[in-house]
PDB file of C-alpha atoms in Angstrom:
ATOM      1  CA  UNK E 492      33.907 239.030 146.912  1.00 94.00           C
ATOM      2  CA  UNK E 493      34.454 239.563 143.107  1.00 97.00           C
ATOM      3  CA  UNK E 494      32.912 236.940 140.694  1.00 97.00           C
ATOM      4  CA  UNK E 495      33.624 236.171 137.165  1.00 96.00           C
ATOM      5  CA  UNK E 496      31.489 233.783 135.079  1.00 97.00           C
ATOM      6  CA  UNK E 497      32.816 232.051 131.943  1.00 97.00           C
ATOM      7  CA  UNK E 498      32.149 229.062 129.809  1.00 98.00           C
ATOM      8  CA  UNK E 499      29.054 230.217 127.943  1.00 98.00           C
ATOM      9  CA  UNK E 500      28.527 229.588 124.274  1.00 98.00           C
ATOM     10  CA  UNK E 501      26.244 228.296 121.584  1.00 98.00           C
ATOM     11  CA  UNK E 502      25.113 224.669 121.559  1.00 98.00           C
ATOM     12  CA  UNK E 503      22.409 222.636 119.894  1.00 98.00           C
ATOM     13  CA  UNK E 504      19.381 221.134 121.589  1.00 98.00           C
ATOM     14  CA  UNK E 505      20.512 218.192 123.752  1.00 98.00           C
ATOM     15  CA  UNK E 506      24.054 219.461 124.137  1.00 98.00           C
ATOM     16  CA  UNK E 507      26.049 220.304 127.140  1.00 98.00           C
ATOM     17  CA  UNK E 508      27.988 223.152 128.616  1.00 98.00           C
ATOM     18  CA  UNK E 509      30.054 223.733 131.903  1.00 98.00           C
ATOM     19  CA  UNK E 510      30.062 227.150 133.245  1.00 98.00           C
ATOM     20  CA  UNK E 511      32.757 228.347 135.748  1.00 98.00           C
ATOM     21  CA  UNK E 512      32.583 231.068 138.453  1.00 98.00           C
ATOM     22  CA  UNK E 513      35.946 232.267 139.624  1.00 97.00           C
ATOM     23  CA  UNK E 514      35.838 234.206 142.913  1.00 97.00           C
ATOM     24  CA  UNK E 515      38.329 236.606 144.294  1.00 96.00           C
ATOM     25  CA  UNK E 516      37.999 237.131 148.065  1.00 91.00           C
ATOM     26  CA  UNK E 517      39.810 237.982 151.089  1.00 91.00           C
ATOM     27  CA  UNK E 518      41.755 235.335 152.805  1.00 87.00           C
ATOM     28  CA  UNK E 519      39.522 233.322 155.184  1.00 89.00           C
ATOM     29  CA  UNK E 520      36.319 234.416 153.555  1.00 91.00           C
ATOM     30  CA  UNK E 521      33.605 231.830 153.321  1.00 95.00           C
ATOM     31  CA  UNK E 522      30.739 232.257 151.055  1.00 96.00           C
ATOM     32  CA  UNK E 523      27.886 230.353 149.356  1.00 97.00           C
ATOM     33  CA  UNK E 524      27.622 230.318 145.589  1.00 98.00           C
ATOM     34  CA  UNK E 525      24.593 230.323 143.225  1.00 98.00           C
ATOM     35  CA  UNK E 526      23.654 230.639 139.592  1.00 98.00           C
ATOM     36  CA  UNK E 527      20.876 232.806 138.287  1.00 98.00           C
ATOM     37  CA  UNK E 528      19.837 233.330 134.638  1.00 98.00           C
ATOM     38  CA  UNK E 529      17.939 236.057 132.604  1.00 98.00           C
ATOM     39  CA  UNK E 530      16.255 235.135 129.420  1.00 97.00           C
ATOM     40  CA  UNK E 531      15.279 237.941 126.885  1.00 92.00           C
ATOM     41  CA  UNK E 532      12.171 239.679 128.063  1.00 94.00           C
ATOM     42  CA  UNK E 533      12.161 237.814 131.417  1.00 96.00           C
ATOM     43  CA  UNK E 534      13.381 238.677 134.875  1.00 96.00           C
ATOM     44  CA  UNK E 535      16.261 237.133 136.592  1.00 97.00           C
ATOM     45  CA  UNK E 536      15.598 233.694 137.970  1.00 97.00           C
ATOM     46  CA  UNK E 537      17.276 231.341 140.450  1.00 98.00           C
ATOM     47  CA  UNK E 538      18.900 228.313 138.930  1.00 98.00           C
ATOM     48  CA  UNK E 539      21.158 226.501 141.565  1.00 98.00           C
ATOM     49  CA  UNK E 540      22.993 227.027 144.743  1.00 98.00           C
ATOM     50  CA  UNK E 541      25.676 225.373 146.969  1.00 98.00           C
ATOM     51  CA  UNK E 542      26.903 225.849 150.393  1.00 97.00           C
ATOM     52  CA  UNK E 543      30.504 226.678 151.368  1.00 96.00           C
ATOM     53  CA  UNK E 544      31.260 223.094 152.095  1.00 96.00           C
ATOM     54  CA  UNK E 545      29.519 221.758 149.081  1.00 96.00           C
ATOM     55  CA  UNK E 546      27.482 219.425 151.286  1.00 96.00           C
ATOM     56  CA  UNK E 547      24.121 221.268 150.509  1.00 97.00           C
ATOM     57  CA  UNK E 548      22.856 222.012 147.034  1.00 98.00           C
ATOM     58  CA  UNK E 549      19.472 223.160 145.612  1.00 98.00           C
ATOM     59  CA  UNK E 550      18.030 223.507 142.148  1.00 98.00           C
ATOM     60  CA  UNK E 551      15.147 225.216 140.500  1.00 98.00           C
ATOM     61  CA  UNK E 552      12.492 222.741 139.170  1.00 98.00           C
ATOM     62  CA  UNK E 553      13.210 223.386 135.466  1.00 98.00           C
ATOM     63  CA  UNK E 554      16.885 222.286 135.727  1.00 98.00           C
ATOM     64  CA  UNK E 555      16.524 219.396 138.250  1.00 98.00           C
ATOM     65  CA  UNK E 556      18.136 216.215 136.908  1.00 98.00           C
ATOM     66  CA  UNK E 557      19.905 218.078 134.174  1.00 98.00           C
ATOM     67  CA  UNK E 558      22.142 220.640 135.859  1.00 98.00           C
ATOM     68  CA  UNK E 559      24.826 219.925 138.505  1.00 98.00           C
ATOM     69  CA  UNK E 560      26.463 222.530 140.768  1.00 98.00           C
ATOM     70  CA  UNK E 561      29.898 221.973 142.347  1.00 98.00           C
ATOM     71  CA  UNK E 562      32.730 223.940 143.680  1.00 98.00           C
ATOM     72  CA  UNK E 563      36.534 223.591 144.273  1.00 97.00           C
ATOM     73  CA  UNK E 564      37.339 225.834 147.252  1.00 96.00           C
ATOM     74  CA  UNK E 565      41.196 225.302 146.760  1.00 95.00           C
ATOM     75  CA  UNK E 566      40.853 226.986 143.403  1.00 95.00           C
ATOM     76  CA  UNK E 567      38.023 229.471 144.573  1.00 95.00           C
ATOM     77  CA  UNK E 568      35.921 228.200 141.561  1.00 97.00           C
ATOM     78  CA  UNK E 569      32.313 227.100 141.320  1.00 98.00           C
ATOM     79  CA  UNK E 570      30.819 225.122 138.405  1.00 98.00           C
ATOM     80  CA  UNK E 571      27.491 224.552 136.734  1.00 98.00           C
ATOM     81  CA  UNK E 572      27.411 221.500 134.547  1.00 98.00           C
ATOM     82  CA  UNK E 573      24.476 221.751 132.229  1.00 98.00           C
ATOM     83  CA  UNK E 574      23.282 218.718 130.224  1.00 98.00           C
ATOM     84  CA  UNK E 575      20.470 218.027 127.773  1.00 98.00           C
ATOM     85  CA  UNK E 576      19.991 221.776 127.115  1.00 98.00           C
ATOM     86  CA  UNK E 577      16.975 223.136 125.312  1.00 98.00           C
ATOM     87  CA  UNK E 578      15.983 226.506 123.771  1.00 97.00           C
ATOM     88  CA  UNK E 579      14.290 227.449 127.161  1.00 97.00           C
ATOM     89  CA  UNK E 580      17.735 227.439 128.724  1.00 98.00           C
ATOM     90  CA  UNK E 581      18.911 230.263 126.483  1.00 98.00           C
ATOM     91  CA  UNK E 582      19.762 233.171 128.860  1.00 98.00           C
ATOM     92  CA  UNK E 583      22.552 235.159 130.395  1.00 98.00           C
ATOM     93  CA  UNK E 584      23.888 233.218 133.332  1.00 98.00           C
ATOM     94  CA  UNK E 585      25.052 235.011 136.375  1.00 98.00           C
ATOM     95  CA  UNK E 586      26.962 233.681 139.333  1.00 98.00           C
ATOM     96  CA  UNK E 587      26.251 235.165 142.702  1.00 98.00           C
ATOM     97  CA  UNK E 588      27.631 234.802 146.307  1.00 98.00           C
ATOM     98  CA  UNK E 589      26.488 235.296 149.912  1.00 97.00           C
ATOM     99  CA  UNK E 590      28.821 235.636 152.698  1.00 95.00           C
ATOM    100  CA  UNK E 591      28.475 232.979 155.393  1.00 94.00           C
ATOM    101  CA  UNK E 592      27.430 234.811 158.518  1.00 89.00           C
ATOM    102  CA  UNK E 593      26.930 232.800 161.801  1.00 88.00           C
ATOM    103  CA  UNK E 594      23.345 232.896 162.952  1.00 88.00           C
ATOM    104  CA  UNK E 595      21.736 233.768 159.811  1.00 87.00           C
ATOM    105  CA  UNK E 596      19.570 231.540 157.539  1.00 88.00           C
ATOM    106  CA  UNK E 597      21.878 229.813 154.994  1.00 92.00           C
ATOM    107  CA  UNK E 598      21.167 229.564 151.228  1.00 94.00           C
ATOM    108  CA  UNK E 599      18.780 232.383 150.835  1.00 95.00           C
ATOM    109  CA  UNK E 600      19.297 232.820 147.143  1.00 96.00           C
ATOM    110  CA  UNK E 601      15.868 231.530 145.954  1.00 96.00           C
ATOM    111  CA  UNK E 602      14.214 234.531 147.851  1.00 93.00           C
ATOM    112  CA  UNK E 603      16.537 236.872 145.963  1.00 91.00           C
ATOM    113  CA  UNK E 604      18.871 237.598 148.807  1.00 95.00           C
ATOM    114  CA  UNK E 605      22.359 238.094 147.029  1.00 97.00           C
ATOM    115  CA  UNK E 606      25.392 239.836 148.482  1.00 96.00           C
ATOM    116  CA  UNK E 607      27.581 239.828 145.418  1.00 97.00           C
ATOM    117  CA  UNK E 608      26.905 239.530 141.584  1.00 98.00           C
ATOM    118  CA  UNK E 609      29.352 238.712 138.807  1.00 96.00           C
ATOM    119  CA  UNK E 610      28.991 239.615 135.238  1.00 94.00           C
ATOM    120  CA  UNK E 611      27.064 237.136 133.160  1.00 95.00           C
ATOM    121  CA  UNK E 612      27.972 234.821 130.421  1.00 98.00           C
ATOM    122  CA  UNK E 613      25.712 234.050 127.478  1.00 98.00           C
ATOM    123  CA  UNK E 614      24.256 230.626 126.795  1.00 98.00           C
ATOM    124  CA  UNK E 615      22.487 230.053 123.567  1.00 98.00           C
ATOM    125  CA  UNK E 616      20.722 226.805 122.724  1.00 98.00           C
ATOM    126  CA  UNK E 617      19.637 226.371 119.114  1.00 96.00           C
ATOM    127  CA  UNK E 618      16.808 224.159 118.044  1.00 89.00           C
TER     128      UNK E 618
END
């Protein structure tokens, strides 16, 4: 699976952005998607995740109620709608994917288990 994130930019505090993650995969591939971010001087942290069907989602506490993850499997695209942004959200945002494998624990992103990484997109929130 190859991933490409886009949609980053600079917004003012309180603004919104919608990130996209375009996936290129073999026909028939099924995979979970997630977003991570890395702020200057900090490690990469989990932000949000979504199952292949879209029926299960998860969020890190700092973004709950402000960010919404979704996906369109027909287009092989995942999204992260970010609202009410603040300076603490400034970071490079990365999309990630895990292949769906029968018999394994799903949605292991928060523990750092990632099969595929995409290149990041910069999000800057000015105060």
